[in-house]
Amino acid sequence: MNSRLCLLIASISGALTVGLGAFGAHGLKAFLSPYLLDVYETAVQYQMWHTLALFGCGILLRNSFSKGVSYAALLFTIGMLFFSGSLYALVFTGIKWFGPITPLGGFCFIIGWLTLAVSTYRLTEVSK
C-alpha cells in the first residue's frame, strides 16, 4: 500500500466514521436496544482509531517508504473491514454469524500494530 492510497482510504474512512457516528447518536437510539447501540458505538470507535492509524501510516510512507509500514496499513484496512464491518452488519441485520468475523479484524489490528512497531523501530532517521 502506498502513501496516496493510505491517505485516501483514511480520509474516506474518517468521513464515513463521522457520518456513522452521528447517525448512531441521532438516528438509531430509538430503534436499537442498548446492547446493539453499544455494539454500534464500539464499531465506530475502533474504525476511527484505526483510521487515524492508517493516516499516520500514510504520512510515514510519504516520508520514507517501508514495506512493514505498508503491511501495517493494509492490516489496519482489513481490520476495519472485518472488525467494524462485521459489527455494523450484526447491528443492521441481526444475523449472528457476523459475530465470529469480528475477532479476525481484531487479530488484524493487533498484528498491524506490532508490524508498525517493528517497522518504525527499523526506520532510519532522515537528516535535516
mmCIF file of N, CA and C in Angstrom:
data_model
loop_
_atom_site.group_PDB
_atom_site.id
_atom_site.type_symbol
_atom_site.label_atom_id
_atom_site.label_comp_id
_atom_site.label_asym_id
_atom_site.label_seq_id
_atom_site.Cartn_x
_atom_site.Cartn_y
_atom_site.Cartn_z
ATOM 1 N N MET A 1 0.857 -1.166 0.000
ATOM 2 C CA MET A 1 0.000 0.000 0.000
ATOM 3 C C MET A 1 0.905 1.232 0.000
ATOM 4 N N ASN A 2 0.616 2.189 -0.876
ATOM 5 C CA ASN A 2 1.454 3.383 -0.936
ATOM 6 C C ASN A 2 0.828 4.528 -0.139
ATOM 7 N N SER A 3 1.580 5.611 -0.009
ATOM 8 C CA SER A 3 1.151 6.750 0.790
ATOM 9 C C SER A 3 -0.176 7.330 0.316
ATOM 10 N N ARG A 4 -0.294 7.534 -0.970
ATOM 11 C CA ARG A 4 -1.511 8.150 -1.523
ATOM 12 C C ARG A 4 -2.746 7.300 -1.216
ATOM 13 N N LEU A 5 -2.631 5.993 -1.392
ATOM 14 C CA LEU A 5 -3.764 5.108 -1.131
ATOM 15 C C LEU A 5 -4.123 5.102 0.357
ATOM 16 N N CYS A 6 -3.103 5.053 1.219
ATOM 17 C CA CYS A 6 -3.357 5.107 2.672
ATOM 18 C C CYS A 6 -4.115 6.370 3.048
ATOM 19 N N LEU A 7 -3.631 7.499 2.561
ATOM 20 C CA LEU A 7 -4.262 8.770 2.905
ATOM 21 C C LEU A 7 -5.658 8.878 2.319
ATOM 22 N N LEU A 8 -5.860 8.341 1.128
ATOM 23 C CA LEU A 8 -7.187 8.352 0.511
ATOM 24 C C LEU A 8 -8.171 7.492 1.313
ATOM 25 N N ILE A 9 -7.774 6.266 1.624
ATOM 26 C CA ILE A 9 -8.655 5.383 2.399
ATOM 27 C C ILE A 9 -8.930 5.982 3.772
ATOM 28 N N ALA A 10 -7.898 6.526 4.417
ATOM 29 C CA ALA A 10 -8.071 7.130 5.740
ATOM 30 C C ALA A 10 -9.029 8.316 5.680
ATOM 31 N N SER A 11 -8.918 9.124 4.661
ATOM 32 C CA SER A 11 -9.795 10.297 4.526
ATOM 33 C C SER A 11 -11.247 9.881 4.316
ATOM 34 N N ILE A 12 -11.457 8.913 3.451
ATOM 35 C CA ILE A 12 -12.821 8.415 3.200
ATOM 36 C C ILE A 12 -13.373 7.741 4.456
ATOM 37 N N SER A 13 -12.547 6.924 5.103
ATOM 38 C CA SER A 13 -12.985 6.255 6.315
ATOM 39 C C SER A 13 -13.299 7.263 7.421
ATOM 40 N N GLY A 14 -12.513 8.324 7.520
ATOM 41 C CA GLY A 14 -12.777 9.363 8.518
ATOM 42 C C GLY A 14 -14.125 10.028 8.297
ATOM 43 N N ALA A 15 -14.410 10.351 7.047
ATOM 44 C CA ALA A 15 -15.708 10.968 6.733
ATOM 45 C C ALA A 15 -16.847 9.999 7.035
ATOM 46 N N LEU A 16 -16.671 8.737 6.656
ATOM 47 C CA LEU A 16 -17.699 7.729 6.940
ATOM 48 C C LEU A 16 -17.899 7.547 8.441
ATOM 49 N N THR A 17 -16.805 7.538 9.177
ATOM 50 C CA THR A 17 -16.894 7.337 10.618
ATOM 51 C C THR A 17 -17.662 8.465 11.298
ATOM 52 N N VAL A 18 -17.386 9.695 10.903
ATOM 53 C CA VAL A 18 -18.117 10.828 11.477
ATOM 54 C C VAL A 18 -19.598 10.716 11.134
ATOM 55 N N GLY A 19 -19.894 10.390 9.878
ATOM 56 C CA GLY A 19 -21.290 10.230 9.471
ATOM 57 C C GLY A 19 -21.985 9.091 10.195
ATOM 58 N N LEU A 20 -21.297 7.945 10.304
ATOM 59 C CA LEU A 20 -21.868 6.800 11.017
ATOM 60 C C LEU A 20 -22.051 7.095 12.500
ATOM 61 N N GLY A 21 -21.109 7.815 13.082
ATOM 62 C CA GLY A 21 -21.232 8.180 14.492
ATOM 63 C C GLY A 21 -22.413 9.100 14.736
ATOM 64 N N ALA A 22 -22.574 10.081 13.868
ATOM 65 C CA ALA A 22 -23.711 10.999 14.002
ATOM 66 C C ALA A 22 -25.026 10.267 13.782
ATOM 67 N N PHE A 23 -25.056 9.379 12.803
ATOM 68 C CA PHE A 23 -26.253 8.588 12.536
ATOM 69 C C PHE A 23 -26.615 7.734 13.749
ATOM 70 N N GLY A 24 -25.603 7.137 14.364
ATOM 71 C CA GLY A 24 -25.852 6.325 15.547
ATOM 72 C C GLY A 24 -26.348 7.141 16.720
ATOM 73 N N ALA A 25 -25.755 8.312 16.904
ATOM 74 C CA ALA A 25 -26.128 9.151 18.039
ATOM 75 C C ALA A 25 -27.522 9.754 17.885
ATOM 76 N N HIS A 26 -27.906 10.062 16.666
ATOM 77 C CA HIS A 26 -29.171 10.777 16.454
ATOM 78 C C HIS A 26 -30.265 9.947 15.804
ATOM 79 N N GLY A 27 -29.893 8.953 15.023
ATOM 80 C CA GLY A 27 -30.907 8.241 14.263
ATOM 81 C C GLY A 27 -31.229 6.836 14.722
ATOM 82 N N LEU A 28 -30.330 6.245 15.502
ATOM 83 C CA LEU A 28 -30.536 4.839 15.851
ATOM 84 C C LEU A 28 -31.015 4.602 17.279
ATOM 85 N N LYS A 29 -30.917 5.595 18.140
ATOM 86 C CA LYS A 29 -31.273 5.384 19.547
ATOM 87 C C LYS A 29 -32.694 4.882 19.732
ATOM 88 N N ALA A 30 -33.591 5.333 18.901
ATOM 89 C CA ALA A 30 -34.991 4.920 19.033
ATOM 90 C C ALA A 30 -35.237 3.514 18.490
ATOM 91 N N PHE A 31 -34.304 2.983 17.708
ATOM 92 C CA PHE A 31 -34.534 1.703 17.023
ATOM 93 C C PHE A 31 -33.723 0.539 17.567
ATOM 94 N N LEU A 32 -32.627 0.834 18.259
ATOM 95 C CA LEU A 32 -31.734 -0.230 18.722
ATOM 96 C C LEU A 32 -31.837 -0.429 20.228
ATOM 97 N N SER A 33 -31.620 -1.663 20.640
ATOM 98 C CA SER A 33 -31.533 -1.948 22.074
ATOM 99 C C SER A 33 -30.244 -1.328 22.601
ATOM 100 N N PRO A 34 -30.152 -1.111 23.897
ATOM 101 C CA PRO A 34 -28.898 -0.581 24.455
ATOM 102 C C PRO A 34 -27.684 -1.450 24.096
ATOM 103 N N TYR A 35 -27.882 -2.771 24.073
ATOM 104 C CA TYR A 35 -26.780 -3.667 23.708
ATOM 105 C C TYR A 35 -26.309 -3.413 22.276
ATOM 106 N N LEU A 36 -27.251 -3.372 21.323
ATOM 107 C CA LEU A 36 -26.866 -3.164 19.922
ATOM 108 C C LEU A 36 -26.316 -1.762 19.694
ATOM 109 N N LEU A 37 -26.809 -0.796 20.434
ATOM 110 C CA LEU A 37 -26.258 0.556 20.329
ATOM 111 C C LEU A 37 -24.813 0.578 20.819
ATOM 112 N N ASP A 38 -24.533 -0.176 21.867
ATOM 113 C CA ASP A 38 -23.169 -0.290 22.377
ATOM 114 C C ASP A 38 -22.260 -0.977 21.355
ATOM 115 N N VAL A 39 -22.769 -2.020 20.709
ATOM 116 C CA VAL A 39 -22.014 -2.712 19.659
ATOM 117 C C VAL A 39 -21.698 -1.736 18.527
ATOM 118 N N TYR A 40 -22.680 -0.949 18.129
ATOM 119 C CA TYR A 40 -22.513 0.030 17.057
ATOM 120 C C TYR A 40 -21.454 1.068 17.438
ATOM 121 N N GLU A 41 -21.528 1.564 18.671
ATOM 122 C CA GLU A 41 -20.554 2.565 19.127
ATOM 123 C C GLU A 41 -19.141 1.987 19.157
ATOM 124 N N THR A 42 -19.012 0.718 19.525
ATOM 125 C CA THR A 42 -17.702 0.063 19.504
ATOM 126 C C THR A 42 -17.153 0.020 18.081
ATOM 127 N N ALA A 43 -18.005 -0.316 17.125
ATOM 128 C CA ALA A 43 -17.575 -0.359 15.719
ATOM 129 C C ALA A 43 -17.078 1.009 15.262
ATOM 130 N N VAL A 44 -17.821 2.053 15.605
ATOM 131 C CA VAL A 44 -17.443 3.417 15.202
ATOM 132 C C VAL A 44 -16.116 3.816 15.852
ATOM 133 N N GLN A 45 -15.977 3.524 17.144
ATOM 134 C CA GLN A 45 -14.741 3.908 17.844
ATOM 135 C C GLN A 45 -13.512 3.207 17.262
ATOM 136 N N TYR A 46 -13.613 1.917 17.050
ATOM 137 C CA TYR A 46 -12.468 1.194 16.503
ATOM 138 C C TYR A 46 -12.160 1.641 15.076
ATOM 139 N N GLN A 47 -13.196 1.945 14.304
ATOM 140 C CA GLN A 47 -12.952 2.433 12.955
ATOM 141 C C GLN A 47 -12.211 3.764 12.998
ATOM 142 N N MET A 48 -12.616 4.665 13.897
ATOM 143 C CA MET A 48 -11.960 5.978 13.952
ATOM 144 C C MET A 48 -10.514 5.858 14.413
ATOM 145 N N TRP A 49 -10.261 5.067 15.457
ATOM 146 C CA TRP A 49 -8.888 4.923 15.924
ATOM 147 C C TRP A 49 -7.981 4.348 14.840
ATOM 148 N N HIS A 50 -8.486 3.405 14.096
ATOM 149 C CA HIS A 50 -7.648 2.785 13.071
ATOM 150 C C HIS A 50 -7.608 3.606 11.787
ATOM 151 N N THR A 51 -8.582 4.473 11.606
ATOM 152 C CA THR A 51 -8.496 5.470 10.529
ATOM 153 C C THR A 51 -7.322 6.407 10.809
ATOM 154 N N LEU A 52 -7.199 6.838 12.052
ATOM 155 C CA LEU A 52 -6.074 7.711 12.425
ATOM 156 C C LEU A 52 -4.743 6.978 12.288
ATOM 157 N N ALA A 53 -4.725 5.693 12.663
ATOM 158 C CA ALA A 53 -3.500 4.896 12.496
ATOM 159 C C ALA A 53 -3.139 4.780 11.018
ATOM 160 N N LEU A 54 -4.128 4.561 10.191
ATOM 161 C CA LEU A 54 -3.898 4.454 8.752
ATOM 162 C C LEU A 54 -3.382 5.786 8.189
ATOM 163 N N PHE A 55 -3.931 6.872 8.679
ATOM 164 C CA PHE A 55 -3.463 8.197 8.255
ATOM 165 C C PHE A 55 -1.994 8.390 8.645
ATOM 166 N N GLY A 56 -1.653 7.956 9.861
ATOM 167 C CA GLY A 56 -0.253 8.024 10.297
ATOM 168 C C GLY A 56 0.662 7.184 9.420
ATOM 169 N N CYS A 57 0.190 6.013 9.033
ATOM 170 C CA CYS A 57 0.972 5.170 8.120
ATOM 171 C C CYS A 57 1.190 5.885 6.791
ATOM 172 N N GLY A 58 0.163 6.547 6.304
ATOM 173 C CA GLY A 58 0.275 7.291 5.051
ATOM 174 C C GLY A 58 1.331 8.381 5.136
ATOM 175 N N ILE A 59 1.377 9.073 6.263
ATOM 176 C CA ILE A 59 2.388 10.121 6.458
ATOM 177 C C ILE A 59 3.775 9.500 6.537
ATOM 178 N N LEU A 60 3.904 8.398 7.278
ATOM 179 C CA LEU A 60 5.202 7.719 7.349
ATOM 180 C C LEU A 60 5.668 7.265 5.968
ATOM 181 N N LEU A 61 4.748 6.713 5.191
ATOM 182 C CA LEU A 61 5.111 6.227 3.858
ATOM 183 C C LEU A 61 5.474 7.376 2.927
ATOM 184 N N ARG A 62 4.905 8.532 3.153
ATOM 185 C CA ARG A 62 5.217 9.698 2.322
ATOM 186 C C ARG A 62 6.652 10.161 2.560
ATOM 187 N N ASN A 63 7.111 10.013 3.801
ATOM 188 C CA ASN A 63 8.448 10.469 4.164
ATOM 189 C C ASN A 63 9.526 9.414 3.947
ATOM 190 N N SER A 64 9.163 8.145 4.093
ATOM 191 C CA SER A 64 10.150 7.080 3.959
ATOM 192 C C SER A 64 9.418 5.780 3.700
ATOM 193 N N PHE A 65 9.537 5.227 2.499
ATOM 194 C CA PHE A 65 8.797 4.001 2.196
ATOM 195 C C PHE A 65 9.354 2.835 2.998
ATOM 196 N N SER A 66 8.451 2.057 3.551
ATOM 197 C CA SER A 66 8.804 0.867 4.309
ATOM 198 C C SER A 66 7.756 -0.200 4.026
ATOM 199 N N LYS A 67 8.214 -1.385 3.629
ATOM 200 C CA LYS A 67 7.263 -2.481 3.382
ATOM 201 C C LYS A 67 6.464 -2.794 4.638
ATOM 202 N N GLY A 68 7.128 -2.744 5.785
ATOM 203 C CA GLY A 68 6.448 -3.038 7.046
ATOM 204 C C GLY A 68 5.324 -2.061 7.341
ATOM 205 N N VAL A 69 5.571 -0.771 7.135
ATOM 206 C CA VAL A 69 4.526 0.238 7.355
ATOM 207 C C VAL A 69 3.408 0.024 6.348
ATOM 208 N N SER A 70 3.765 -0.338 5.139
ATOM 209 C CA SER A 70 2.769 -0.628 4.119
ATOM 210 C C SER A 70 1.903 -1.825 4.523
ATOM 211 N N TYR A 71 2.524 -2.868 5.062
ATOM 212 C CA TYR A 71 1.775 -4.035 5.536
ATOM 213 C C TYR A 71 0.882 -3.667 6.724
ATOM 214 N N ALA A 72 1.398 -2.841 7.623
ATOM 215 C CA ALA A 72 0.596 -2.405 8.774
ATOM 216 C C ALA A 72 -0.643 -1.661 8.290
ATOM 217 N N ALA A 73 -0.475 -0.795 7.295
ATOM 218 C CA ALA A 73 -1.607 -0.048 6.742
ATOM 219 C C ALA A 73 -2.639 -0.995 6.143
ATOM 220 N N LEU A 74 -2.161 -2.005 5.440
ATOM 221 C CA LEU A 74 -3.069 -2.993 4.854
ATOM 222 C C LEU A 74 -3.814 -3.758 5.951
ATOM 223 N N LEU A 75 -3.099 -4.133 6.999
ATOM 224 C CA LEU A 75 -3.731 -4.850 8.112
ATOM 225 C C LEU A 75 -4.762 -3.976 8.823
ATOM 226 N N PHE A 76 -4.475 -2.684 8.987
ATOM 227 C CA PHE A 76 -5.459 -1.780 9.597
ATOM 228 C C PHE A 76 -6.709 -1.680 8.724
ATOM 229 N N THR A 77 -6.520 -1.616 7.421
ATOM 230 C CA THR A 77 -7.658 -1.523 6.500
ATOM 231 C C THR A 77 -8.503 -2.798 6.557
ATOM 232 N N ILE A 78 -7.847 -3.942 6.486
ATOM 233 C CA ILE A 78 -8.571 -5.214 6.578
ATOM 234 C C ILE A 78 -9.254 -5.339 7.936
ATOM 235 N N GLY A 79 -8.551 -4.922 8.978
ATOM 236 C CA GLY A 79 -9.121 -4.969 10.318
ATOM 237 C C GLY A 79 -10.386 -4.128 10.436
ATOM 238 N N MET A 80 -10.369 -2.949 9.841
ATOM 239 C CA MET A 80 -11.572 -2.099 9.879
ATOM 240 C C MET A 80 -12.729 -2.767 9.152
ATOM 241 N N LEU A 81 -12.420 -3.362 8.010
ATOM 242 C CA LEU A 81 -13.481 -4.028 7.255
ATOM 243 C C LEU A 81 -14.054 -5.214 8.032
ATOM 244 N N PHE A 82 -13.186 -6.031 8.594
ATOM 245 C CA PHE A 82 -13.651 -7.223 9.305
ATOM 246 C C PHE A 82 -14.249 -6.876 10.673
ATOM 247 N N PHE A 83 -13.544 -6.066 11.457
ATOM 248 C CA PHE A 83 -13.997 -5.781 12.814
ATOM 249 C C PHE A 83 -15.232 -4.874 12.793
ATOM 250 N N SER A 84 -15.043 -3.652 12.324
ATOM 251 C CA SER A 84 -16.167 -2.715 12.331
ATOM 252 C C SER A 84 -17.250 -3.147 11.357
ATOM 253 N N GLY A 85 -16.845 -3.632 10.191
ATOM 254 C CA GLY A 85 -17.829 -4.055 9.199
ATOM 255 C C GLY A 85 -18.724 -5.168 9.698
ATOM 256 N N SER A 86 -18.145 -6.149 10.389
ATOM 257 C CA SER A 86 -18.967 -7.246 10.904
ATOM 258 C C SER A 86 -19.896 -6.773 12.013
ATOM 259 N N LEU A 87 -19.426 -5.815 12.828
ATOM 260 C CA LEU A 87 -20.301 -5.282 13.876
ATOM 261 C C LEU A 87 -21.443 -4.464 13.281
ATOM 262 N N TYR A 88 -21.142 -3.655 12.259
ATOM 263 C CA TYR A 88 -22.224 -2.919 11.588
ATOM 264 C C TYR A 88 -23.237 -3.896 10.991
ATOM 265 N N ALA A 89 -22.726 -4.933 10.354
ATOM 266 C CA ALA A 89 -23.622 -5.922 9.737
ATOM 267 C C ALA A 89 -24.474 -6.626 10.788
ATOM 268 N N LEU A 90 -23.887 -6.955 11.920
ATOM 269 C CA LEU A 90 -24.631 -7.584 13.006
ATOM 270 C C LEU A 90 -25.746 -6.667 13.503
ATOM 271 N N VAL A 91 -25.422 -5.391 13.693
ATOM 272 C CA VAL A 91 -26.413 -4.428 14.190
ATOM 273 C C VAL A 91 -27.563 -4.260 13.203
ATOM 274 N N PHE A 92 -27.247 -4.120 11.918
ATOM 275 C CA PHE A 92 -28.286 -3.808 10.939
ATOM 276 C C PHE A 92 -29.075 -5.018 10.451
ATOM 277 N N THR A 93 -28.474 -6.206 10.537
ATOM 278 C CA THR A 93 -29.183 -7.386 10.037
ATOM 279 C C THR A 93 -29.666 -8.305 11.149
ATOM 280 N N GLY A 94 -29.001 -8.255 12.289
ATOM 281 C CA GLY A 94 -29.337 -9.165 13.370
ATOM 282 C C GLY A 94 -28.828 -10.579 13.147
ATOM 283 N N ILE A 95 -28.099 -10.790 12.071
ATOM 284 C CA ILE A 95 -27.571 -12.125 11.751
ATOM 285 C C ILE A 95 -26.353 -12.394 12.638
ATOM 286 N N LYS A 96 -26.456 -13.402 13.474
ATOM 287 C CA LYS A 96 -25.434 -13.691 14.489
ATOM 288 C C LYS A 96 -24.115 -14.206 13.910
ATOM 289 N N TRP A 97 -24.125 -14.788 12.705
ATOM 290 C CA TRP A 97 -22.878 -15.359 12.198
ATOM 291 C C TRP A 97 -21.865 -14.299 11.793
ATOM 292 N N PHE A 98 -22.257 -13.012 11.808
ATOM 293 C CA PHE A 98 -21.260 -11.954 11.601
ATOM 294 C C PHE A 98 -20.331 -11.829 12.808
ATOM 295 N N GLY A 99 -20.808 -12.256 13.978
ATOM 296 C CA GLY A 99 -20.016 -12.166 15.203
ATOM 297 C C GLY A 99 -18.658 -12.843 15.132
ATOM 298 N N PRO A 100 -18.561 -14.067 14.613
ATOM 299 C CA PRO A 100 -17.254 -14.730 14.556
ATOM 300 C C PRO A 100 -16.242 -14.053 13.617
ATOM 301 N N ILE A 101 -16.688 -13.180 12.745
ATOM 302 C CA ILE A 101 -15.769 -12.465 11.849
ATOM 303 C C ILE A 101 -15.021 -11.375 12.618
ATOM 304 N N THR A 102 -15.665 -10.822 13.631
ATOM 305 C CA THR A 102 -15.107 -9.693 14.383
ATOM 306 C C THR A 102 -13.711 -9.985 14.939
ATOM 307 N N PRO A 103 -13.461 -11.133 15.573
ATOM 308 C CA PRO A 103 -12.111 -11.384 16.090
ATOM 309 C C PRO A 103 -11.028 -11.423 15.023
ATOM 310 N N LEU A 104 -11.383 -11.798 13.800
ATOM 311 C CA LEU A 104 -10.389 -11.759 12.716
ATOM 312 C C LEU A 104 -9.923 -10.327 12.480
ATOM 313 N N GLY A 105 -10.862 -9.398 12.539
ATOM 314 C CA GLY A 105 -10.500 -7.991 12.416
ATOM 315 C C GLY A 105 -9.640 -7.529 13.576
ATOM 316 N N GLY A 106 -9.981 -7.969 14.780
ATOM 317 C CA GLY A 106 -9.176 -7.628 15.948
ATOM 318 C C GLY A 106 -7.766 -8.183 15.843
ATOM 319 N N PHE A 107 -7.656 -9.398 15.318
ATOM 320 C CA PHE A 107 -6.340 -10.003 15.102
ATOM 321 C C PHE A 107 -5.538 -9.167 14.105
ATOM 322 N N CYS A 108 -6.184 -8.712 13.031
ATOM 323 C CA CYS A 108 -5.500 -7.854 12.046
ATOM 324 C C CYS A 108 -5.027 -6.555 12.699
ATOM 325 N N PHE A 109 -5.849 -5.983 13.578
ATOM 326 C CA PHE A 109 -5.438 -4.769 14.289
ATOM 327 C C PHE A 109 -4.180 -5.027 15.121
ATOM 328 N N ILE A 110 -4.188 -6.103 15.883
ATOM 329 C CA ILE A 110 -3.044 -6.412 16.755
ATOM 330 C C ILE A 110 -1.782 -6.646 15.934
ATOM 331 N N ILE A 111 -1.880 -7.455 14.898
ATOM 332 C CA ILE A 111 -0.712 -7.723 14.052
ATOM 333 C C ILE A 111 -0.269 -6.439 13.344
ATOM 334 N N GLY A 112 -1.227 -5.616 12.941
ATOM 335 C CA GLY A 112 -0.894 -4.335 12.319
ATOM 336 C C GLY A 112 -0.095 -3.438 13.247
ATOM 337 N N TRP A 113 -0.522 -3.343 14.511
ATOM 338 C CA TRP A 113 0.207 -2.513 15.472
ATOM 339 C C TRP A 113 1.595 -3.069 15.738
ATOM 340 N N LEU A 114 1.715 -4.383 15.849
ATOM 341 C CA LEU A 114 3.039 -4.978 16.075
ATOM 342 C C LEU A 114 3.941 -4.787 14.862
ATOM 343 N N THR A 115 3.375 -4.930 13.674
ATOM 344 C CA THR A 115 4.134 -4.701 12.444
ATOM 345 C C THR A 115 4.591 -3.251 12.365
ATOM 346 N N LEU A 116 3.700 -2.341 12.734
ATOM 347 C CA LEU A 116 4.060 -0.920 12.736
ATOM 348 C C LEU A 116 5.169 -0.640 13.744
ATOM 349 N N ALA A 117 5.101 -1.264 14.914
ATOM 350 C CA ALA A 117 6.138 -1.063 15.934
ATOM 351 C C ALA A 117 7.507 -1.513 15.431
ATOM 352 N N VAL A 118 7.553 -2.704 14.872
ATOM 353 C CA VAL A 118 8.825 -3.224 14.364
ATOM 354 C C VAL A 118 9.329 -2.360 13.210
ATOM 355 N N SER A 119 8.431 -1.977 12.335
ATOM 356 C CA SER A 119 8.823 -1.195 11.150
ATOM 357 C C SER A 119 9.325 0.189 11.517
ATOM 358 N N THR A 120 8.666 0.843 12.459
ATOM 359 C CA THR A 120 9.120 2.184 12.838
ATOM 360 C C THR A 120 10.426 2.113 13.621
ATOM 361 N N TYR A 121 10.629 1.034 14.350
ATOM 362 C CA TYR A 121 11.901 0.849 15.043
ATOM 363 C C TYR A 121 13.037 0.726 14.041
ATOM 364 N N ARG A 122 12.764 0.080 12.932
ATOM 365 C CA ARG A 122 13.794 -0.155 11.910
ATOM 366 C C ARG A 122 14.015 1.032 10.979
ATOM 367 N N LEU A 123 13.092 1.997 10.977
ATOM 368 C CA LEU A 123 13.244 3.153 10.079
ATOM 369 C C LEU A 123 14.496 3.937 10.467
ATOM 370 N N THR A 124 15.188 4.422 9.482
ATOM 371 C CA THR A 124 16.326 5.285 9.750
ATOM 372 C C THR A 124 15.836 6.720 9.764
ATOM 373 N N GLU A 125 16.455 7.525 10.608
ATOM 374 C CA GLU A 125 16.044 8.921 10.713
ATOM 375 C C GLU A 125 16.527 9.691 9.484
ATOM 376 N N VAL A 126 15.678 10.596 9.039
ATOM 377 C CA VAL A 126 16.008 11.422 7.886
ATOM 378 C C VAL A 126 16.809 12.622 8.364
ATOM 379 N N SER A 127 17.921 12.902 7.693
ATOM 380 C CA SER A 127 18.748 14.057 8.047
ATOM 381 C C SER A 127 18.029 15.334 7.698
ATOM 382 N N LYS A 128 18.193 16.334 8.555
ATOM 383 C CA LYS A 128 17.543 17.644 8.303
ATOM 384 C C LYS A 128 18.447 18.571 7.562
#
